[in-house]
Amino acid sequence: MDCQRCGACCAHYRVSFYWAEGNDAPGGHVPVELTERLTPHLRCMRGTSSDSPHCAALRGEVGVSVGCTIYTQRPSTCHDVQVGDAQCLKARAHHGIT
Ligand code: SF4
Ligand code: SF4
């Protein structure tokens, strides 16, 4: 599966990460305007902490053509998902992408 024709994992999970990955912290890189504060220590990508998660950085249509508008600045959580792993397969199944 080509991730650029999928995007299911960006529209299924709450994408949370340590707050200091935000670009308002020294060495941080994730644009904070695209994040929400979850706890004193955690942020998440805006739009992913809801009943129908959809990351604010995702453009395009899930299952058709998508892209991450902050690809080189995405949080570590996003690096952890690998094509074909359990999280990928669960997100794809949810969106009916085989
Ligand atoms: S769900 Fe899997 S195939 Fe789809 S974008 Fe995420 S990693 Fe890529
Ligand atoms: S930051 Fe990019 S890779 Fe991560 S969930 Fe959002 S759109 Fe997907």
mmCIF file of N, CA and C and ligand atoms in Angstrom:
data_model
loop_
_atom_site.group_PDB
_atom_site.id
_atom_site.type_symbol
_atom_site.label_atom_id
_atom_site.label_comp_id
_atom_site.label_asym_id
_atom_site.label_seq_id
_atom_site.Cartn_x
_atom_site.Cartn_y
_atom_site.Cartn_z
ATOM 1 N N MET A 1 0.864 -1.210 0.000
ATOM 2 C CA MET A 1 0.000 0.000 0.000
ATOM 3 C C MET A 1 0.885 1.239 0.000
ATOM 4 N N ASP A 2 0.581 2.128 -0.897
ATOM 5 C CA ASP A 2 1.267 3.407 -0.968
ATOM 6 C C ASP A 2 0.599 4.368 0.016
ATOM 7 N N CYS A 3 1.365 4.876 0.982
ATOM 8 C CA CYS A 3 0.786 5.764 1.995
ATOM 9 C C CYS A 3 0.140 6.996 1.361
ATOM 10 N N GLN A 4 0.625 7.410 0.204
ATOM 11 C CA GLN A 4 0.059 8.607 -0.436
ATOM 12 C C GLN A 4 -1.302 8.346 -1.067
ATOM 13 N N ARG A 5 -1.712 7.086 -1.060
ATOM 14 C CA ARG A 5 -3.076 6.761 -1.490
ATOM 15 C C ARG A 5 -3.883 6.230 -0.318
ATOM 16 N N CYS A 6 -3.413 6.476 0.913
ATOM 17 C CA CYS A 6 -4.085 5.916 2.077
ATOM 18 C C CYS A 6 -4.392 6.999 3.120
ATOM 19 N N GLY A 7 -3.511 7.169 4.086
ATOM 20 C CA GLY A 7 -3.738 8.184 5.134
ATOM 21 C C GLY A 7 -4.614 7.699 6.265
ATOM 22 N N ALA A 8 -4.945 6.405 6.280
ATOM 23 C CA ALA A 8 -5.862 5.889 7.306
ATOM 24 C C ALA A 8 -5.343 6.108 8.720
ATOM 25 N N CYS A 9 -4.042 5.939 8.919
ATOM 26 C CA CYS A 9 -3.514 6.067 10.287
ATOM 27 C C CYS A 9 -3.557 7.519 10.764
ATOM 28 N N CYS A 10 -3.611 8.469 9.853
ATOM 29 C CA CYS A 10 -3.692 9.893 10.215
ATOM 30 C C CYS A 10 -5.135 10.295 10.516
ATOM 31 N N ALA A 11 -6.052 9.382 10.311
ATOM 32 C CA ALA A 11 -7.474 9.660 10.523
ATOM 33 C C ALA A 11 -8.109 8.529 11.319
ATOM 34 N N HIS A 12 -7.360 8.023 12.291
ATOM 35 C CA HIS A 12 -7.926 6.957 13.129
ATOM 36 C C HIS A 12 -7.479 7.047 14.578
ATOM 37 N N TYR A 13 -6.264 7.522 14.814
ATOM 38 C CA TYR A 13 -5.707 7.516 16.168
ATOM 39 C C TYR A 13 -5.567 8.932 16.730
ATOM 40 N N ARG A 14 -5.520 8.978 18.061
ATOM 41 C CA ARG A 14 -5.092 10.222 18.693
ATOM 42 C C ARG A 14 -3.567 10.245 18.629
ATOM 43 N N VAL A 15 -3.029 11.222 17.943
ATOM 44 C CA VAL A 15 -1.586 11.282 17.697
ATOM 45 C C VAL A 15 -0.954 12.169 18.771
ATOM 46 N N SER A 16 -0.577 11.529 19.888
ATOM 47 C CA SER A 16 -0.032 12.292 21.006
ATOM 48 C C SER A 16 1.471 12.099 21.123
ATOM 49 N N PHE A 17 2.114 13.068 21.759
ATOM 50 C CA PHE A 17 3.577 13.041 21.869
ATOM 51 C C PHE A 17 4.014 14.000 22.968
ATOM 52 N N TYR A 18 5.240 13.863 23.389
ATOM 53 C CA TYR A 18 5.791 14.710 24.445
ATOM 54 C C TYR A 18 5.771 16.173 23.982
ATOM 55 N N TRP A 19 5.314 17.038 24.877
ATOM 56 C CA TRP A 19 5.057 18.436 24.505
ATOM 57 C C TRP A 19 6.268 19.105 23.862
ATOM 58 N N ALA A 20 7.477 18.736 24.313
ATOM 59 C CA ALA A 20 8.677 19.444 23.851
ATOM 60 C C ALA A 20 9.067 19.110 22.417
ATOM 61 N N GLU A 21 8.312 18.244 21.739
ATOM 62 C CA GLU A 21 8.530 18.073 20.294
ATOM 63 C C GLU A 21 7.956 19.269 19.525
ATOM 64 N N GLY A 22 7.157 20.083 20.205
ATOM 65 C CA GLY A 22 6.600 21.290 19.589
ATOM 66 C C GLY A 22 7.685 22.324 19.337
ATOM 67 N N ASN A 23 7.481 23.135 18.318
ATOM 68 C CA ASN A 23 8.539 24.074 17.927
ATOM 69 C C ASN A 23 8.618 25.323 18.807
ATOM 70 N N ASP A 24 7.868 25.323 19.915
ATOM 71 C CA ASP A 24 8.040 26.390 20.892
ATOM 72 C C ASP A 24 8.980 25.964 22.022
ATOM 73 N N ALA A 25 9.547 24.769 21.885
ATOM 74 C CA ALA A 25 10.521 24.279 22.857
ATOM 75 C C ALA A 25 11.883 24.186 22.164
ATOM 76 N N PRO A 26 12.962 24.336 22.896
ATOM 77 C CA PRO A 26 14.285 24.235 22.278
ATOM 78 C C PRO A 26 14.460 22.883 21.587
ATOM 79 N N GLY A 27 14.801 22.896 20.308
ATOM 80 C CA GLY A 27 14.998 21.654 19.567
ATOM 81 C C GLY A 27 13.724 21.014 19.058
ATOM 82 N N GLY A 28 12.569 21.596 19.410
ATOM 83 C CA GLY A 28 11.297 21.046 18.941
ATOM 84 C C GLY A 28 11.070 21.372 17.479
ATOM 85 N N HIS A 29 10.222 20.614 16.822
ATOM 86 C CA HIS A 29 10.053 20.804 15.378
ATOM 87 C C HIS A 29 8.602 20.780 14.903
ATOM 88 N N VAL A 30 7.682 20.265 15.712
ATOM 89 C CA VAL A 30 6.293 20.152 15.255
ATOM 90 C C VAL A 30 5.611 21.528 15.371
ATOM 91 N N PRO A 31 5.047 22.054 14.287
ATOM 92 C CA PRO A 31 4.392 23.368 14.352
ATOM 93 C C PRO A 31 3.268 23.369 15.396
ATOM 94 N N VAL A 32 3.426 24.186 16.442
ATOM 95 C CA VAL A 32 2.484 24.105 17.565
ATOM 96 C C VAL A 32 1.079 24.555 17.186
ATOM 97 N N GLU A 33 0.957 25.373 16.136
ATOM 98 C CA GLU A 33 -0.382 25.820 15.745
ATOM 99 C C GLU A 33 -1.224 24.652 15.219
ATOM 100 N N LEU A 34 -0.570 23.543 14.913
ATOM 101 C CA LEU A 34 -1.293 22.355 14.453
ATOM 102 C C LEU A 34 -1.451 21.323 15.561
ATOM 103 N N THR A 35 -1.204 21.759 16.800
ATOM 104 C CA THR A 35 -1.301 20.825 17.919
ATOM 105 C C THR A 35 -2.301 21.322 18.966
ATOM 106 N N GLU A 36 -2.665 20.418 19.864
ATOM 107 C CA GLU A 36 -3.503 20.740 21.019
ATOM 108 C C GLU A 36 -2.789 20.230 22.260
ATOM 109 N N ARG A 37 -2.983 20.922 23.360
ATOM 110 C CA ARG A 37 -2.417 20.467 24.615
ATOM 111 C C ARG A 37 -3.347 19.426 25.210
ATOM 112 N N LEU A 38 -2.806 18.284 25.604
ATOM 113 C CA LEU A 38 -3.616 17.232 26.222
ATOM 114 C C LEU A 38 -3.469 17.227 27.727
ATOM 115 N N THR A 39 -2.226 17.266 28.181
ATOM 116 C CA THR A 39 -1.886 17.267 29.605
ATOM 117 C C THR A 39 -0.690 18.196 29.744
ATOM 118 N N PRO A 40 -0.244 18.454 30.979
ATOM 119 C CA PRO A 40 0.950 19.299 31.122
ATOM 120 C C PRO A 40 2.155 18.757 30.345
ATOM 121 N N HIS A 41 2.168 17.459 30.073
ATOM 122 C CA HIS A 41 3.347 16.880 29.422
ATOM 123 C C HIS A 41 3.098 16.376 28.002
ATOM 124 N N LEU A 42 1.857 16.346 27.608
ATOM 125 C CA LEU A 42 1.544 15.761 26.295
ATOM 126 C C LEU A 42 0.775 16.738 25.403
ATOM 127 N N ARG A 43 1.101 16.673 24.137
ATOM 128 C CA ARG A 43 0.325 17.353 23.100
ATOM 129 C C ARG A 43 -0.199 16.289 22.157
ATOM 130 N N CYS A 44 -1.156 16.703 21.315
ATOM 131 C CA CYS A 44 -1.547 15.820 20.213
ATOM 132 C C CYS A 44 -1.720 16.671 18.971
ATOM 133 N N MET A 45 -1.706 16.009 17.820
ATOM 134 C CA MET A 45 -1.978 16.736 16.582
ATOM 135 C C MET A 45 -3.441 17.187 16.626
ATOM 136 N N ARG A 46 -3.655 18.431 16.254
ATOM 137 C CA ARG A 46 -5.003 18.992 16.287
ATOM 138 C C ARG A 46 -5.920 18.166 15.397
ATOM 139 N N GLY A 47 -7.098 17.890 15.930
ATOM 140 C CA GLY A 47 -8.082 17.115 15.171
ATOM 141 C C GLY A 47 -8.051 15.630 15.466
ATOM 142 N N THR A 48 -7.016 15.178 16.183
ATOM 143 C CA THR A 48 -6.931 13.733 16.403
ATOM 144 C C THR A 48 -7.494 13.292 17.756
ATOM 145 N N SER A 49 -7.859 14.255 18.593
ATOM 146 C CA SER A 49 -8.425 13.883 19.897
ATOM 147 C C SER A 49 -9.932 14.062 19.862
ATOM 148 N N SER A 50 -10.561 13.364 18.954
ATOM 149 C CA SER A 50 -12.012 13.461 18.842
ATOM 150 C C SER A 50 -12.564 12.084 18.508
ATOM 151 N N ASP A 51 -13.878 11.976 18.455
ATOM 152 C CA ASP A 51 -14.492 10.686 18.134
ATOM 153 C C ASP A 51 -14.207 10.264 16.698
ATOM 154 N N SER A 52 -13.998 11.250 15.833
ATOM 155 C CA SER A 52 -13.646 10.963 14.432
ATOM 156 C C SER A 52 -12.318 11.651 14.131
ATOM 157 N N PRO A 53 -11.233 11.051 14.540
ATOM 158 C CA PRO A 53 -9.933 11.721 14.408
ATOM 159 C C PRO A 53 -9.579 12.013 12.950
ATOM 160 N N HIS A 54 -8.996 13.177 12.742
ATOM 161 C CA HIS A 54 -8.479 13.539 11.423
ATOM 162 C C HIS A 54 -7.414 14.609 11.652
ATOM 163 N N CYS A 55 -6.202 14.277 11.407
ATOM 164 C CA CYS A 55 -5.107 15.197 11.704
ATOM 165 C C CYS A 55 -5.200 16.472 10.871
ATOM 166 N N ALA A 56 -4.978 17.591 11.534
ATOM 167 C CA ALA A 56 -5.048 18.892 10.853
ATOM 168 C C ALA A 56 -3.956 19.047 9.797
ATOM 169 N N ALA A 57 -2.929 18.239 9.875
ATOM 170 C CA ALA A 57 -1.833 18.336 8.896
ATOM 171 C C ALA A 57 -2.067 17.451 7.668
ATOM 172 N N LEU A 58 -3.130 16.678 7.691
ATOM 173 C CA LEU A 58 -3.402 15.775 6.566
ATOM 174 C C LEU A 58 -4.191 16.516 5.491
ATOM 175 N N ARG A 59 -3.686 16.469 4.260
ATOM 176 C CA ARG A 59 -4.460 17.057 3.161
ATOM 177 C C ARG A 59 -4.896 15.930 2.232
ATOM 178 N N GLY A 60 -5.940 16.220 1.466
ATOM 179 C CA GLY A 60 -6.430 15.238 0.518
ATOM 180 C C GLY A 60 -7.548 14.399 1.087
ATOM 181 N N GLU A 61 -7.837 13.312 0.405
ATOM 182 C CA GLU A 61 -8.955 12.437 0.772
ATOM 183 C C GLU A 61 -8.420 11.059 1.140
ATOM 184 N N VAL A 62 -8.770 10.629 2.359
ATOM 185 C CA VAL A 62 -8.301 9.332 2.840
ATOM 186 C C VAL A 62 -8.738 8.226 1.877
ATOM 187 N N GLY A 63 -7.792 7.368 1.527
ATOM 188 C CA GLY A 63 -8.083 6.241 0.643
ATOM 189 C C GLY A 63 -8.012 6.594 -0.833
ATOM 190 N N VAL A 64 -7.748 7.855 -1.115
ATOM 191 C CA VAL A 64 -7.679 8.285 -2.523
ATOM 192 C C VAL A 64 -6.312 8.907 -2.815
ATOM 193 N N SER A 65 -6.081 10.060 -2.223
ATOM 194 C CA SER A 65 -4.811 10.762 -2.421
ATOM 195 C C SER A 65 -4.601 11.697 -1.235
ATOM 196 N N VAL A 66 -3.518 11.486 -0.507
ATOM 197 C CA VAL A 66 -3.270 12.281 0.699
ATOM 198 C C VAL A 66 -1.801 12.683 0.789
ATOM 199 N N GLY A 67 -1.551 13.608 1.684
ATOM 200 C CA GLY A 67 -0.183 13.993 1.988
ATOM 201 C C GLY A 67 -0.131 14.625 3.355
ATOM 202 N N CYS A 68 1.041 14.564 3.980
ATOM 203 C CA CYS A 68 1.251 15.227 5.267
ATOM 204 C C CYS A 68 1.911 16.574 4.981
ATOM 205 N N THR A 69 1.251 17.646 5.393
ATOM 206 C CA THR A 69 1.769 18.987 5.077
ATOM 207 C C THR A 69 2.975 19.355 5.942
ATOM 208 N N ILE A 70 3.265 18.538 6.961
ATOM 209 C CA ILE A 70 4.437 18.809 7.807
ATOM 210 C C ILE A 70 5.332 17.575 7.863
ATOM 211 N N TYR A 71 5.446 16.893 6.758
ATOM 212 C CA TYR A 71 6.101 15.576 6.731
ATOM 213 C C TYR A 71 7.463 15.563 7.442
ATOM 214 N N THR A 72 8.316 16.519 7.134
ATOM 215 C CA THR A 72 9.657 16.506 7.740
ATOM 216 C C THR A 72 9.635 16.988 9.187
ATOM 217 N N GLN A 73 8.499 17.547 9.611
ATOM 218 C CA GLN A 73 8.381 18.055 10.984
ATOM 219 C C GLN A 73 7.380 17.243 11.807
ATOM 220 N N ARG A 74 6.929 16.124 11.271
ATOM 221 C CA ARG A 74 5.892 15.353 11.973
ATOM 222 C C ARG A 74 6.454 14.781 13.280
ATOM 223 N N PRO A 75 5.560 14.525 14.254
ATOM 224 C CA PRO A 75 6.029 14.039 15.548
ATOM 225 C C PRO A 75 6.539 12.602 15.485
ATOM 226 N N SER A 76 7.251 12.221 16.523
ATOM 227 C CA SER A 76 7.855 10.884 16.579
ATOM 228 C C SER A 76 6.799 9.787 16.473
ATOM 229 N N THR A 77 5.601 10.062 16.985
ATOM 230 C CA THR A 77 4.508 9.087 16.939
ATOM 231 C C THR A 77 4.252 8.634 15.507
ATOM 232 N N CYS A 78 4.337 9.568 14.583
ATOM 233 C CA CYS A 78 4.057 9.255 13.182
ATOM 234 C C CYS A 78 5.168 8.401 12.575
ATOM 235 N N HIS A 79 6.394 8.617 13.027
ATOM 236 C CA HIS A 79 7.508 7.801 12.529
ATOM 237 C C HIS A 79 7.356 6.347 12.952
ATOM 238 N N ASP A 80 6.648 6.142 14.074
ATOM 239 C CA ASP A 80 6.565 4.800 14.647
ATOM 240 C C ASP A 80 5.634 3.870 13.866
ATOM 241 N N VAL A 81 4.694 4.423 13.110
ATOM 242 C CA VAL A 81 3.776 3.569 12.345
ATOM 243 C C VAL A 81 4.471 3.119 11.067
ATOM 244 N N GLN A 82 4.480 1.815 10.854
ATOM 245 C CA GLN A 82 5.112 1.257 9.662
ATOM 246 C C GLN A 82 4.055 0.574 8.791
ATOM 247 N N VAL A 83 4.227 0.669 7.512
ATOM 248 C CA VAL A 83 3.296 0.017 6.594
ATOM 249 C C VAL A 83 3.218 -1.463 6.923
ATOM 250 N N GLY A 84 1.995 -1.929 7.136
ATOM 251 C CA GLY A 84 1.775 -3.349 7.385
ATOM 252 C C GLY A 84 1.827 -3.746 8.844
ATOM 253 N N ASP A 85 2.162 -2.803 9.741
ATOM 254 C CA ASP A 85 2.178 -3.191 11.157
ATOM 255 C C ASP A 85 0.743 -3.181 11.721
ATOM 256 N N ALA A 86 0.623 -3.532 13.001
ATOM 257 C CA ALA A 86 -0.708 -3.702 13.586
ATOM 258 C C ALA A 86 -1.520 -2.406 13.545
ATOM 259 N N GLN A 87 -0.878 -1.291 13.823
ATOM 260 C CA GLN A 87 -1.602 -0.010 13.818
ATOM 261 C C GLN A 87 -2.070 0.340 12.401
ATOM 262 N N CYS A 88 -1.202 0.105 11.446
ATOM 263 C CA CYS A 88 -1.545 0.362 10.038
ATOM 264 C C CYS A 88 -2.747 -0.484 9.629
ATOM 265 N N LEU A 89 -2.682 -1.784 9.915
ATOM 266 C CA LEU A 89 -3.752 -2.687 9.480
ATOM 267 C C LEU A 89 -5.081 -2.342 10.149
ATOM 268 N N LYS A 90 -5.017 -1.948 11.432
ATOM 269 C CA LYS A 90 -6.248 -1.595 12.159
ATOM 270 C C LYS A 90 -6.872 -0.337 11.565
ATOM 271 N N ALA A 91 -6.035 0.659 11.270
ATOM 272 C CA ALA A 91 -6.550 1.912 10.697
ATOM 273 C C ALA A 91 -7.121 1.664 9.309
ATOM 274 N N ARG A 92 -6.417 0.859 8.524
ATOM 275 C CA ARG A 92 -6.901 0.571 7.172
ATOM 276 C C ARG A 92 -8.218 -0.177 7.206
ATOM 277 N N ALA A 93 -8.330 -1.135 8.122
ATOM 278 C CA ALA A 93 -9.574 -1.902 8.237
ATOM 279 C C ALA A 93 -10.728 -0.968 8.595
ATOM 280 N N HIS A 94 -10.464 -0.027 9.510
ATOM 281 C CA HIS A 94 -11.506 0.924 9.925
ATOM 282 C C HIS A 94 -12.023 1.709 8.733
ATOM 283 N N HIS A 95 -11.116 2.077 7.837
ATOM 284 C CA HIS A 95 -11.507 2.886 6.676
ATOM 285 C C HIS A 95 -11.857 2.032 5.456
ATOM 286 N N GLY A 96 -11.803 0.719 5.624
ATOM 287 C CA GLY A 96 -12.160 -0.164 4.515
ATOM 288 C C GLY A 96 -11.150 -0.143 3.388
ATOM 289 N N ILE A 97 -9.882 0.125 3.748
ATOM 290 C CA ILE A 97 -8.823 0.151 2.739
ATOM 291 C C ILE A 97 -8.057 -1.156 2.825
ATOM 292 N N THR A 98 -8.137 -1.965 1.831
ATOM 293 C CA THR A 98 -7.490 -3.278 1.855
ATOM 294 C C THR A 98 -6.148 -3.244 1.145
HETATM 295 S S1 SF4 B 1 -2.372 3.200 7.456
HETATM 296 FE FE1 SF4 B 1 -0.504 2.188 6.746
HETATM 297 S S2 SF4 B 1 -0.550 2.350 4.492
HETATM 298 FE FE2 SF4 B 1 -2.012 3.834 5.336
HETATM 299 S S3 SF4 B 1 -0.855 5.776 5.493
HETATM 300 FE FE3 SF4 B 1 -0.714 4.723 7.474
HETATM 301 S S4 SF4 B 1 1.186 3.502 7.357
HETATM 302 FE FE4 SF4 B 1 0.631 4.100 5.253
HETATM 303 S S1 SF4 B 2 1.397 14.819 11.316
HETATM 304 FE FE1 SF4 B 2 1.336 14.054 9.226
HETATM 305 S S2 SF4 B 2 1.934 11.870 9.395
HETATM 306 FE FE2 SF4 B 2 1.346 12.585 11.453
HETATM 307 S S3 SF4 B 2 -0.840 12.083 11.690
HETATM 308 FE FE3 SF4 B 2 -0.704 14.185 10.899
HETATM 309 S S4 SF4 B 2 -0.853 13.997 8.656
HETATM 310 FE FE4 SF4 B 2 -0.340 11.974 9.494
#
